[in-house]
Amino acid sequence: MHKILDPGPALLAEVVELVSYPEGQPLEESSLRRAAEGYQGILSQVMDPIGEEVLSLPGLKIVSNVAVGFDNIDLEAATRHGVMVTNTPGVLTDTTADFAFALLMAAGRRVAEGDRELRRGEFHGWGIDTLLGQDLHGATLGLIGVGRIGGAVARRAKGFDMQILYTDAVSLPPEVEQELGARRVELPELLREADFVSLHVPLTDETRHLISTEELGQMKRTAVLVNTSRGPVVDEAALAAALAEGQIFAAGLDVFEREPEVHPALLGLENVVLTPHIASGSVRTRSEMCAIAARNLIAGLRGERPPNLLNQEVLDK
Ligand code: GLV
């Protein structure tokens, strides 16, 4: 395992022998395999690529991911090898939704740009047209995905008097649509109509590069795009080009296509707020995620059903 937060280590220490990943090693699958050889459980994090090579380790019973997303793990291969996989849903929903809102506001109202300008000594007093941004209140928010986190963003948006459009494979129950004032539309309509677009889909073959040149071209020139889901959902090169050309107003990104790398073209732009994958990063939430992941791991090692098991088929076999 990597370092995790209290109370994770104490919970684990009561039950298992703990071994840390080798420090400073590149997180390649081959080094993960070497580190995990002979152990029955792995406590993984989003930067750990867990595929066939690791999952075929003899004796491996469970991979407990300290995250809600699990695109770093080949779930199909895990199931085939009889390895349980768990995640930490629920606990990070509101914290992540708070952060999506922070990025919506920071990008729309140019918070980071203003901070940089001021630190460069470029604040010379109140200016009638200094860093004018886009209003969130009363604007239309397009949510791509309204699962747990997208739904929590929608509830916050209601407090800002936003109109809510969404896309998802299934509609929200009518009473929830009514409560949120949310309307399900097709993606092109959402992109055309929304002033703010926020992504809340898992990374799958269908969602990879869901937002690329064509989709960015459908958005308003005043629109703001925020991604707190997974980097590859957005084509970073296409986004950098759209931002540079003023095709959309701004973006806020917490996740990137090839973390920890960030597309160099993005780094040179003022109209994008960039944060290092910290949307679930509050003191309380990260600690709860570690506790949940530890409990999942312990249950799996004891041969019990872990609370957040993603591949029940392993136990059904
Ligand atoms: C973090 O990105 C998570 O999926 O929890």
mmCIF file of N, CA and C in Angstrom, residues 179-240:
data_model
loop_
_atom_site.group_PDB
_atom_site.id
_atom_site.type_symbol
_atom_site.label_atom_id
_atom_site.label_comp_id
_atom_site.label_asym_id
_atom_site.label_seq_id
_atom_site.Cartn_x
_atom_site.Cartn_y
_atom_site.Cartn_z
ATOM 1 N N GLU A 179 -37.985 18.413 -8.226
ATOM 2 C CA GLU A 179 -37.359 19.058 -7.061
ATOM 3 C C GLU A 179 -36.177 19.918 -7.505
ATOM 4 N N LEU A 180 -35.392 19.392 -8.457
ATOM 5 C CA LEU A 180 -34.185 20.107 -8.893
ATOM 6 C C LEU A 180 -34.463 21.055 -10.056
ATOM 7 N N GLY A 181 -35.633 20.935 -10.629
ATOM 8 C CA GLY A 181 -35.919 21.703 -11.835
ATOM 9 C C GLY A 181 -34.993 21.279 -12.954
ATOM 10 N N ALA A 182 -34.702 19.965 -13.018
ATOM 11 C CA ALA A 182 -33.727 19.464 -13.999
ATOM 12 C C ALA A 182 -34.432 18.832 -15.194
ATOM 13 N N ARG A 183 -33.853 19.012 -16.381
ATOM 14 C CA ARG A 183 -34.440 18.473 -17.603
ATOM 15 C C ARG A 183 -33.390 17.657 -18.349
ATOM 16 N N ARG A 184 -33.794 16.406 -18.734
ATOM 17 C CA ARG A 184 -32.848 15.552 -19.478
ATOM 18 C C ARG A 184 -32.898 15.897 -20.959
ATOM 19 N N VAL A 185 -31.725 16.087 -21.544
ATOM 20 C CA VAL A 185 -31.635 16.444 -22.964
ATOM 21 C C VAL A 185 -30.530 15.597 -23.608
ATOM 22 N N GLU A 186 -30.426 15.672 -24.910
ATOM 23 C CA GLU A 186 -29.314 15.020 -25.607
ATOM 24 C C GLU A 186 -28.073 15.906 -25.471
ATOM 25 N N LEU A 187 -26.908 15.299 -25.629
ATOM 26 C CA LEU A 187 -25.656 16.041 -25.425
ATOM 27 C C LEU A 187 -25.541 17.311 -26.294
ATOM 28 N N PRO A 188 -25.865 17.244 -27.594
ATOM 29 C CA PRO A 188 -25.702 18.481 -28.397
ATOM 30 C C PRO A 188 -26.539 19.644 -27.856
ATOM 31 N N GLU A 189 -27.759 19.334 -27.397
ATOM 32 C CA GLU A 189 -28.605 20.413 -26.850
ATOM 33 C C GLU A 189 -28.001 20.969 -25.561
ATOM 34 N N LEU A 190 -27.517 20.062 -24.726
ATOM 35 C CA LEU A 190 -26.890 20.515 -23.478
ATOM 36 C C LEU A 190 -25.710 21.440 -23.781
ATOM 37 N N LEU A 191 -24.885 21.039 -24.731
ATOM 38 C CA LEU A 191 -23.693 21.840 -25.051
ATOM 39 C C LEU A 191 -24.086 23.201 -25.636
ATOM 40 N N ARG A 192 -25.136 23.210 -26.444
ATOM 41 C CA ARG A 192 -25.590 24.480 -27.052
ATOM 42 C C ARG A 192 -26.176 25.431 -26.024
ATOM 43 N N GLU A 193 -26.900 24.862 -25.041
ATOM 44 C CA GLU A 193 -27.689 25.697 -24.128
ATOM 45 C C GLU A 193 -26.963 26.083 -22.834
ATOM 46 N N ALA A 194 -26.026 25.268 -22.407
ATOM 47 C CA ALA A 194 -25.466 25.466 -21.059
ATOM 48 C C ALA A 194 -24.455 26.612 -21.010
ATOM 49 N N ASP A 195 -24.501 27.353 -19.915
ATOM 50 C CA ASP A 195 -23.484 28.386 -19.661
ATOM 51 C C ASP A 195 -22.300 27.766 -18.915
ATOM 52 N N PHE A 196 -22.601 26.739 -18.130
ATOM 53 C CA PHE A 196 -21.567 26.002 -17.390
ATOM 54 C C PHE A 196 -21.816 24.526 -17.649
ATOM 55 N N VAL A 197 -20.744 23.789 -17.929
ATOM 56 C CA VAL A 197 -20.867 22.351 -18.173
ATOM 57 C C VAL A 197 -19.952 21.634 -17.182
ATOM 58 N N SER A 198 -20.500 20.665 -16.449
ATOM 59 C CA SER A 198 -19.700 19.951 -15.465
ATOM 60 C C SER A 198 -19.800 18.444 -15.723
ATOM 61 N N LEU A 199 -18.659 17.778 -15.690
ATOM 62 C CA LEU A 199 -18.604 16.353 -16.063
ATOM 63 C C LEU A 199 -18.627 15.450 -14.826
ATOM 64 N N HIS A 200 -19.537 14.485 -14.843
ATOM 65 C CA HIS A 200 -19.667 13.567 -13.699
ATOM 66 C C HIS A 200 -19.935 12.141 -14.153
ATOM 67 N N VAL A 201 -19.135 11.702 -15.131
ATOM 68 C CA VAL A 201 -19.274 10.334 -15.653
ATOM 69 C C VAL A 201 -18.022 9.533 -15.295
ATOM 70 N N PRO A 202 -18.176 8.206 -15.158
ATOM 71 C CA PRO A 202 -16.972 7.392 -14.982
ATOM 72 C C PRO A 202 -16.219 7.320 -16.304
ATOM 73 N N LEU A 203 -14.947 6.964 -16.268
ATOM 74 C CA LEU A 203 -14.189 6.762 -17.502
ATOM 75 C C LEU A 203 -14.446 5.354 -18.027
ATOM 76 N N THR A 204 -15.020 5.287 -19.230
ATOM 77 C CA THR A 204 -15.264 4.002 -19.900
ATOM 78 C C THR A 204 -14.889 4.187 -21.369
ATOM 79 N N ASP A 205 -15.009 3.124 -22.156
ATOM 80 C CA ASP A 205 -14.737 3.264 -23.595
ATOM 81 C C ASP A 205 -15.675 4.295 -24.212
ATOM 82 N N GLU A 206 -16.893 4.380 -23.693
ATOM 83 C CA GLU A 206 -17.885 5.316 -24.262
ATOM 84 C C GLU A 206 -17.591 6.766 -23.872
ATOM 85 N N THR A 207 -17.003 6.990 -22.717
ATOM 86 C CA THR A 207 -16.818 8.377 -22.267
ATOM 87 C C THR A 207 -15.416 8.925 -22.569
ATOM 88 N N ARG A 208 -14.505 8.090 -23.058
ATOM 89 C CA ARG A 208 -13.157 8.593 -23.412
ATOM 90 C C ARG A 208 -13.285 9.634 -24.519
ATOM 91 N N HIS A 209 -12.723 10.804 -24.312
ATOM 92 C CA HIS A 209 -12.809 11.920 -25.275
ATOM 93 C C HIS A 209 -14.260 12.273 -25.630
ATOM 94 N N LEU A 210 -15.127 12.140 -24.654
ATOM 95 C CA LEU A 210 -16.525 12.549 -24.854
ATOM 96 C C LEU A 210 -16.589 14.017 -25.247
ATOM 97 N N ILE A 211 -15.664 14.800 -24.684
ATOM 98 C CA ILE A 211 -15.585 16.220 -25.034
ATOM 99 C C ILE A 211 -14.316 16.434 -25.847
ATOM 100 N N SER A 212 -14.527 16.663 -27.152
ATOM 101 C CA SER A 212 -13.397 16.906 -28.047
ATOM 102 C C SER A 212 -13.741 18.106 -28.943
ATOM 103 N N THR A 213 -13.025 18.248 -30.053
ATOM 104 C CA THR A 213 -13.172 19.455 -30.889
ATOM 105 C C THR A 213 -14.627 19.739 -31.255
ATOM 106 N N GLU A 214 -15.328 18.702 -31.708
ATOM 107 C CA GLU A 214 -16.699 18.924 -32.173
ATOM 108 C C GLU A 214 -17.595 19.421 -31.034
ATOM 109 N N GLU A 215 -17.474 18.789 -29.893
ATOM 110 C CA GLU A 215 -18.333 19.149 -28.755
ATOM 111 C C GLU A 215 -17.988 20.552 -28.251
ATOM 112 N N LEU A 216 -16.706 20.862 -28.205
ATOM 113 C CA LEU A 216 -16.300 22.196 -27.747
ATOM 114 C C LEU A 216 -16.828 23.254 -28.711
ATOM 115 N N GLY A 217 -16.871 22.888 -29.989
ATOM 116 C CA GLY A 217 -17.376 23.810 -31.015
ATOM 117 C C GLY A 217 -18.869 24.074 -30.865
ATOM 118 N N GLN A 218 -19.571 23.160 -30.190
ATOM 119 C CA GLN A 218 -21.019 23.349 -29.998
ATOM 120 C C GLN A 218 -21.325 24.238 -28.791
ATOM 121 N N MET A 219 -20.312 24.460 -27.951
ATOM 122 C CA MET A 219 -20.566 25.224 -26.723
ATOM 123 C C MET A 219 -20.592 26.729 -26.994
ATOM 124 N N LYS A 220 -21.198 27.465 -26.075
ATOM 125 C CA LYS A 220 -21.222 28.924 -26.201
ATOM 126 C C LYS A 220 -19.810 29.487 -26.028
ATOM 127 N N ARG A 221 -19.553 30.609 -26.644
ATOM 128 C CA ARG A 221 -18.234 31.242 -26.473
ATOM 129 C C ARG A 221 -18.060 31.764 -25.039
ATOM 130 N N THR A 222 -19.176 31.914 -24.333
ATOM 131 C CA THR A 222 -19.127 32.396 -22.946
ATOM 132 C C THR A 222 -19.152 31.241 -21.941
ATOM 133 N N ALA A 223 -19.120 30.018 -22.435
ATOM 134 C CA ALA A 223 -19.331 28.864 -21.541
ATOM 135 C C ALA A 223 -18.058 28.470 -20.779
ATOM 136 N N VAL A 224 -18.305 27.810 -19.654
ATOM 137 C CA VAL A 224 -17.222 27.325 -18.786
ATOM 138 C C VAL A 224 -17.365 25.805 -18.663
ATOM 139 N N LEU A 225 -16.249 25.090 -18.811
ATOM 140 C CA LEU A 225 -16.250 23.627 -18.701
ATOM 141 C C LEU A 225 -15.462 23.210 -17.463
ATOM 142 N N VAL A 226 -16.047 22.314 -16.663
ATOM 143 C CA VAL A 226 -15.346 21.844 -15.461
ATOM 144 C C VAL A 226 -15.268 20.317 -15.474
ATOM 145 N N ASN A 227 -14.090 19.801 -15.160
ATOM 146 C CA ASN A 227 -13.922 18.346 -15.099
ATOM 147 C C ASN A 227 -13.341 17.909 -13.761
ATOM 148 N N THR A 228 -14.179 17.225 -12.972
ATOM 149 C CA THR A 228 -13.712 16.605 -11.727
ATOM 150 C C THR A 228 -13.884 15.087 -11.821
ATOM 151 N N SER A 229 -14.095 14.563 -13.054
ATOM 152 C CA SER A 229 -14.366 13.127 -13.172
ATOM 153 C C SER A 229 -13.062 12.370 -13.441
ATOM 154 N N ARG A 230 -12.721 12.179 -14.705
ATOM 155 C CA ARG A 230 -11.446 11.569 -15.065
ATOM 156 C C ARG A 230 -10.915 12.324 -16.288
ATOM 157 N N GLY A 231 -9.601 12.533 -16.300
ATOM 158 C CA GLY A 231 -8.976 13.342 -17.337
ATOM 159 C C GLY A 231 -9.322 12.936 -18.760
ATOM 160 N N PRO A 232 -9.213 11.634 -19.097
ATOM 161 C CA PRO A 232 -9.403 11.249 -20.497
ATOM 162 C C PRO A 232 -10.823 11.473 -21.030
ATOM 163 N N VAL A 233 -11.762 11.865 -20.182
ATOM 164 C CA VAL A 233 -13.101 12.200 -20.681
ATOM 165 C C VAL A 233 -13.016 13.440 -21.587
ATOM 166 N N VAL A 234 -11.990 14.254 -21.373
ATOM 167 C CA VAL A 234 -11.797 15.454 -22.184
ATOM 168 C C VAL A 234 -10.532 15.282 -23.032
ATOM 169 N N ASP A 235 -10.630 15.631 -24.288
ATOM 170 C CA ASP A 235 -9.461 15.665 -25.170
ATOM 171 C C ASP A 235 -8.691 16.947 -24.837
ATOM 172 N N GLU A 236 -7.600 16.785 -24.093
ATOM 173 C CA GLU A 236 -6.878 17.955 -23.559
ATOM 174 C C GLU A 236 -6.322 18.863 -24.649
ATOM 175 N N ALA A 237 -5.824 18.254 -25.714
ATOM 176 C CA ALA A 237 -5.251 19.079 -26.801
ATOM 177 C C ALA A 237 -6.362 19.912 -27.436
ATOM 178 N N ALA A 238 -7.519 19.297 -27.646
ATOM 179 C CA ALA A 238 -8.649 20.022 -28.247
ATOM 180 C C ALA A 238 -9.126 21.126 -27.312
ATOM 181 N N LEU A 239 -9.144 20.834 -26.017
ATOM 182 C CA LEU A 239 -9.581 21.850 -25.049
ATOM 183 C C LEU A 239 -8.602 23.027 -25.022
ATOM 184 N N ALA A 240 -7.311 22.721 -25.018
ATOM 185 C CA ALA A 240 -6.317 23.797 -24.997
ATOM 186 C C ALA A 240 -6.498 24.693 -26.221
#
